[in-house]
Every structure is written in structure tokens, then in C-alpha cells.
XYZ file of C-alpha atoms in Angstrom:
298
model
C 20.941 -21.115 -24.374
C 20.856 -21.711 -20.620
C 19.169 -24.477 -18.725
C 15.433 -24.588 -19.303
C 13.397 -24.424 -16.116
C 9.716 -24.830 -15.465
C 7.399 -22.889 -13.186
C 6.410 -26.185 -11.601
C 9.967 -26.831 -10.430
C 11.257 -25.698 -7.045
C 13.061 -22.331 -7.175
C 16.822 -22.453 -6.942
C 18.229 -22.093 -3.439
C 20.418 -18.970 -3.208
C 24.013 -19.364 -2.097
C 24.821 -18.782 1.558
C 24.608 -15.119 2.492
C 22.662 -14.233 -0.665
C 18.992 -13.660 -1.228
C 17.041 -14.383 -4.377
C 16.516 -11.178 -6.400
C 13.030 -9.720 -6.197
C 11.785 -8.170 -9.465
C 10.433 -4.635 -9.446
C 8.239 -5.075 -12.527
C 6.350 -7.918 -14.199
C 5.566 -7.411 -17.889
C 3.033 -9.771 -19.401
C 1.449 -10.237 -22.776
C -2.313 -10.847 -22.789
C -3.616 -13.139 -25.562
C -2.145 -16.607 -25.343
C -0.293 -15.625 -22.176
C -2.243 -14.045 -19.313
C -5.677 -14.609 -20.854
C -7.189 -18.027 -21.302
C -8.339 -19.015 -24.779
C -11.855 -17.783 -23.983
C -10.315 -14.319 -23.342
C -11.018 -14.388 -19.598
C -8.716 -13.784 -16.644
C -8.988 -16.645 -14.176
C -9.667 -16.061 -10.483
C -6.248 -17.479 -9.689
C -4.588 -14.993 -12.041
C -6.579 -12.058 -10.648
C -5.422 -13.012 -7.142
C -1.797 -13.367 -8.282
C -1.790 -9.946 -9.949
C -3.195 -8.337 -6.811
C -0.645 -10.146 -4.640
C 2.224 -8.886 -6.796
C 1.063 -5.284 -6.494
C 0.573 -5.713 -2.738
C 4.185 -6.908 -2.543
C 5.334 -3.716 -4.274
C 5.942 -5.295 -7.687
C 4.509 -3.341 -10.623
C 2.492 -5.303 -13.170
C 2.441 -4.018 -16.741
C 0.188 -5.412 -19.473
C 2.158 -5.284 -22.743
C 0.007 -6.312 -25.684
C -0.561 -6.100 -29.398
C -4.193 -5.198 -28.706
C -5.408 -1.676 -29.457
C -6.643 0.457 -26.577
C -10.257 -0.143 -27.635
C -9.846 -3.866 -26.856
C -8.487 -3.422 -23.333
C -11.769 -3.872 -21.439
C -10.777 -7.490 -20.859
C -7.904 -6.361 -18.619
C -8.781 -2.857 -17.413
C -10.547 -4.164 -14.301
C -7.362 -5.876 -13.170
C -4.881 -2.989 -13.268
C -3.358 -1.830 -10.019
C -0.947 0.913 -9.037
C 0.035 2.976 -12.079
C -2.941 1.853 -14.207
C -0.945 1.963 -17.433
C -0.697 -0.544 -20.270
C 1.442 -0.743 -23.390
C -0.772 -1.382 -26.408
C -0.433 -1.937 -30.155
C 2.983 -3.621 -29.828
C 4.537 -0.582 -28.173
C 2.923 2.120 -30.305
C 0.900 3.486 -27.369
C 0.990 3.782 -23.613
C -2.591 3.927 -22.347
C -4.087 4.974 -19.009
C -6.680 2.283 -18.341
C -7.917 4.115 -15.272
C -8.472 7.172 -17.430
C -10.827 5.464 -19.836
C -8.121 4.444 -22.286
C -6.512 7.884 -22.557
C -3.340 7.916 -24.654
C -0.347 8.874 -22.517
C 2.245 8.329 -25.239
C 1.987 7.572 -28.951
C 4.815 6.295 -31.166
C 3.192 6.397 -34.612
C 3.891 4.722 -37.909
C 4.469 7.558 -40.370
C 1.929 7.678 -43.175
C 4.590 7.689 -45.888
C 6.087 4.514 -44.454
C 2.671 2.878 -44.066
C 1.865 3.683 -47.683
C 5.216 2.270 -48.797
C 4.575 -0.972 -46.884
C 1.164 -1.340 -48.525
C 2.561 -0.796 -51.996
C 5.604 -3.040 -51.555
C 3.845 -5.930 -49.821
C 0.898 -5.818 -52.216
C 3.345 -6.099 -55.130
C 5.442 -8.839 -53.499
C 2.554 -10.872 -52.117
C -0.559 -10.580 -54.295
C -3.810 -11.216 -52.465
C -2.820 -9.266 -49.350
C -5.487 -7.053 -47.790
C -4.863 -4.286 -45.251
C -6.333 -2.510 -42.261
C -5.177 0.616 -40.429
C -5.394 1.133 -36.660
C -5.357 4.823 -35.716
C -5.677 6.587 -32.383
C -9.086 7.731 -33.527
C -10.525 4.685 -35.251
C -10.134 1.753 -37.592
C -10.117 1.500 -41.396
C -10.099 -1.704 -43.430
C -10.320 -2.913 -47.005
C -13.388 -4.863 -48.183
C -11.325 -8.056 -48.573
C -9.936 -7.861 -45.037
C -11.400 -10.622 -42.797
C -14.132 -9.465 -40.410
C -12.553 -10.661 -37.132
C -13.788 -8.183 -34.499
C -14.297 -5.146 -36.666
C -15.485 -1.901 -35.141
C -19.015 -1.149 -36.448
C -17.950 2.497 -36.760
C -14.893 1.687 -38.875
C -14.473 3.062 -42.372
C -14.017 0.852 -45.433
C -12.061 1.366 -48.622
C -8.620 0.999 -50.253
C -5.764 1.452 -47.802
C -3.891 3.680 -50.249
C -6.734 6.185 -50.343
C -7.057 6.275 -46.574
C -3.326 6.658 -46.003
C -3.072 9.431 -48.593
C -5.710 11.462 -46.741
C -4.818 14.298 -44.377
C -4.542 13.234 -40.722
C -7.512 15.346 -39.618
C -11.279 14.894 -39.416
C -12.886 15.575 -42.764
C -16.319 16.977 -43.554
C -17.738 13.473 -43.529
C -16.537 13.019 -39.943
C -13.914 10.445 -40.905
C -10.979 10.789 -38.539
C -7.413 10.145 -39.544
C -5.376 10.404 -36.358
C -1.816 9.104 -35.889
C -1.337 5.534 -37.099
C -0.618 2.998 -34.379
C -0.164 0.047 -36.689
C -0.881 -1.306 -40.127
C -2.286 -4.829 -40.435
C -1.782 -7.111 -43.429
C -3.663 -10.364 -44.053
C -3.181 -13.119 -46.583
C -5.829 -15.825 -47.072
C -3.512 -18.670 -48.114
C 0.092 -18.285 -46.973
C 1.531 -19.867 -43.843
C 1.949 -17.156 -41.179
C 5.741 -17.372 -40.824
C 6.241 -17.508 -44.580
C 4.116 -14.375 -44.982
C 6.141 -12.634 -42.270
C 9.425 -13.455 -43.980
C 8.186 -12.214 -47.365
C 6.849 -8.970 -45.914
C 10.048 -8.233 -44.004
C 12.102 -8.785 -47.139
C 9.845 -6.556 -49.229
C 9.206 -3.709 -46.784
C 11.231 -4.155 -43.616
C 13.071 -0.862 -44.108
C 9.780 1.034 -43.668
C 8.503 -0.461 -40.412
C 8.818 -3.053 -37.676
C 6.910 -6.087 -38.944
C 5.818 -8.890 -36.634
C 2.884 -11.152 -35.870
C 0.850 -12.425 -32.924
C -2.062 -14.189 -34.610
C -2.187 -17.909 -35.478
C -3.365 -16.835 -38.930
C -1.408 -15.040 -41.665
C -2.007 -11.622 -40.082
C 0.954 -9.260 -39.789
C 1.296 -6.137 -37.647
C 3.453 -3.200 -38.764
C 4.655 -0.490 -36.380
C 7.045 2.408 -36.844
C 10.734 1.601 -37.197
C 12.183 0.857 -33.795
C 8.779 0.557 -32.167
C 8.217 -2.655 -30.227
C 6.967 -3.879 -26.903
C 10.580 -3.946 -25.760
C 11.541 -0.405 -26.732
C 8.470 1.186 -25.141
C 8.806 -0.904 -21.991
C 12.517 -0.040 -21.803
C 11.666 3.652 -22.064
C 9.194 3.433 -19.191
C 11.645 1.496 -17.033
C 14.479 3.942 -17.726
C 12.271 6.854 -16.659
C 11.487 5.069 -13.386
C 14.953 3.767 -12.614
C 14.114 0.107 -13.264
C 16.920 -1.984 -14.754
C 16.285 -4.839 -17.195
C 17.566 -7.232 -14.528
C 14.656 -6.156 -12.319
C 12.035 -7.140 -14.918
C 10.303 -10.504 -15.410
C 8.500 -10.884 -18.761
C 6.014 -13.412 -20.159
C 5.037 -14.047 -23.773
C 4.061 -16.563 -26.423
C 4.391 -15.125 -29.936
C 6.976 -13.461 -32.233
C 5.811 -9.965 -31.243
C 7.046 -10.784 -27.715
C 10.580 -11.796 -28.738
C 12.272 -8.407 -28.276
C 10.642 -7.892 -24.871
C 11.614 -11.369 -23.709
C 15.168 -10.781 -24.852
C 15.392 -7.400 -23.106
C 14.014 -8.458 -19.721
C 16.410 -9.880 -17.174
C 14.175 -12.926 -16.682
C 11.798 -14.215 -19.324
C 9.241 -17.011 -19.471
C 7.757 -18.679 -22.536
C 4.317 -20.183 -22.155
C 4.060 -23.920 -22.819
C 1.826 -23.023 -25.772
C 4.353 -20.549 -27.208
C 5.578 -20.252 -30.787
C 8.743 -22.322 -31.448
C 10.881 -19.189 -31.816
C 9.756 -17.976 -28.399
C 10.476 -21.355 -26.834
C 13.956 -21.300 -28.374
C 14.704 -17.743 -27.236
C 13.873 -18.103 -23.535
C 15.520 -20.090 -20.750
C 12.433 -20.420 -18.567
C 9.098 -22.138 -19.210
C 5.785 -21.992 -17.466
C 2.470 -23.766 -17.927
C 0.135 -22.906 -20.791
C -2.177 -19.904 -20.688
C -5.193 -22.154 -20.037
C -3.364 -23.559 -17.002
C -2.569 -20.168 -15.392
C 1.130 -20.306 -16.208
C 1.726 -16.630 -15.437
C -0.039 -16.909 -12.089
C 2.104 -19.921 -11.137
C 5.307 -17.911 -11.537
C 3.936 -14.780 -9.843
C 2.833 -16.841 -6.848
C 6.375 -18.175 -6.500
C 7.852 -14.664 -6.807
C 5.499 -13.324 -4.142
C 6.370 -16.160 -1.783
C 10.017 -15.122 -2.011
C 9.196 -11.415 -1.693
C 6.886 -11.941 1.288
C 8.077 -15.086 3.132
């Protein structure tokens, strides 16, 4: 691993005749990264995001959140107005009221296999299903921020249903991700067990401090969806700066040419990145963006 640097340090001075590279795109996670712990965006961060866009640098929110939880950031989008949600399973137009621009679903057969295999390997696991059209959860699944319009019942029954609206109005659109919760296991231990039991049926990761796993389709991640967008727009990985704090950010941080771990990041994220910035409650993302903008607009 290279030399670890901090956002509070002075930027390196480029060699004579060379200029510091200016990124074309900034990709940032939300919870634990851009957002403070109270789920707000600080005034300093709002100003930094606007300054980046004014300097011609795209800002992309890349989050595990579903589209229905993007109100916290939708007021701060600029330029393209797009966000990558559900760990890469959806590209959403925040200016268009959360309209799905692209969906990379978890196939129902794979979701059902994950439920069956993880339930057998890790007794006590409960599940929830995030679809493009709504949310379904089992009675044992923790309440968290459940949609009052969500449906309740065994995951197997929901996943076995046809992906259309039934007579009762229940909608079964494409699956964005499957969630699995265990009330007792340590989060990383649960992740390891689930990957061993069912990793061939989906991309399994986590972003919560609790034992809550997120399962996407095989090959679906923040990194792969972001890479697809960048390829379509002629943006190379070397022109991307990424920020993150949890295991679901690892692929994105590894793909981007420059990556920053938050001071509050998971140990694996800290080990996988060569740059550090301040914690989310200390506007770590804003600190780096301000430095980038100063270079871009001296």
C-alpha cells in the first residue's frame, strides 16, 4: 500500500513543467461519508459540492440507499442530477422525482436461493426485499425505517410470486436488493458466513454497523455501475476521486484513480485506500473537494 495522506496535509507540489491532475468526476457515498451522523448535509459540504460543479467537476452520489430515501440529498444535486442507488442496482434521476434510469436487478431465482441457503446456514436470519415498486419484509425483521405501505410475510412467498401487481394491489417489480438481518452475530462474521453459503447467487456486502447484509445481482456493485456510466461519458478511472467508509464501498474505492477513506471508516476500507480525510461529522469530503477546487480554479 502507498503512503497514507490526510486531507489536512498540504497537497503535493507537482514536478517542474507539470500540473496536478484535475478530476472530472467525484463519487461519494452518503451515510457515514458525505452525511453527518444526524443525516444532514452541512453548509460547508453544500458549498463544496456547488463549487465542484461550478469548476466543471461532476459530483455523483453513490449509495446503498434506495431511491425512496434520497430526499436527504436530492436538493444538492447539480448538473446531470443522477445518483447511483441500492449499491449499484439502480441509476436514479433525482431531478425527475426519483425516476429509474437504469435497473440492474437481482433475479428472483437467485434471491430465493440466497434466502434458502442463508436461512439454513445461519438460523435466526430474517429478510426484507427492496423492489423498484415497494418494500416487503418478514415479521421478525427489525423495524428500522420501514415504509408504512410495505407488505409483510415470508420472503419465500413474496419471491415466488409473479413480478406483477396482483388483485390485492401488491406490486412485485424488479428486485434491487435483498436484505438479511441477524439479531446476535457480529456483522463481519455474518457477512463471511453468508458469502460462503450463498455467494454464487449474488453480490453480498454490508454498510450498516449492525448485522445487516445487502445482496445485489452477481456483478452488481457501486463500482460496476459507476464504471459503466464513466465509460459511456469517456471518463477514465484515473479521472475519478471516490470517498467511502464501509465494505460496500471497497470495489468503488479500488476502481477509482484516487480514493479517500473517512477517518471513521471500517478497518478494511482504511487498509484498502492510500488517502485519508477527516470523519463525516468533520466534513471530510468537503475538505478534499475544497482543495481540488483550489487547484482547478487557482
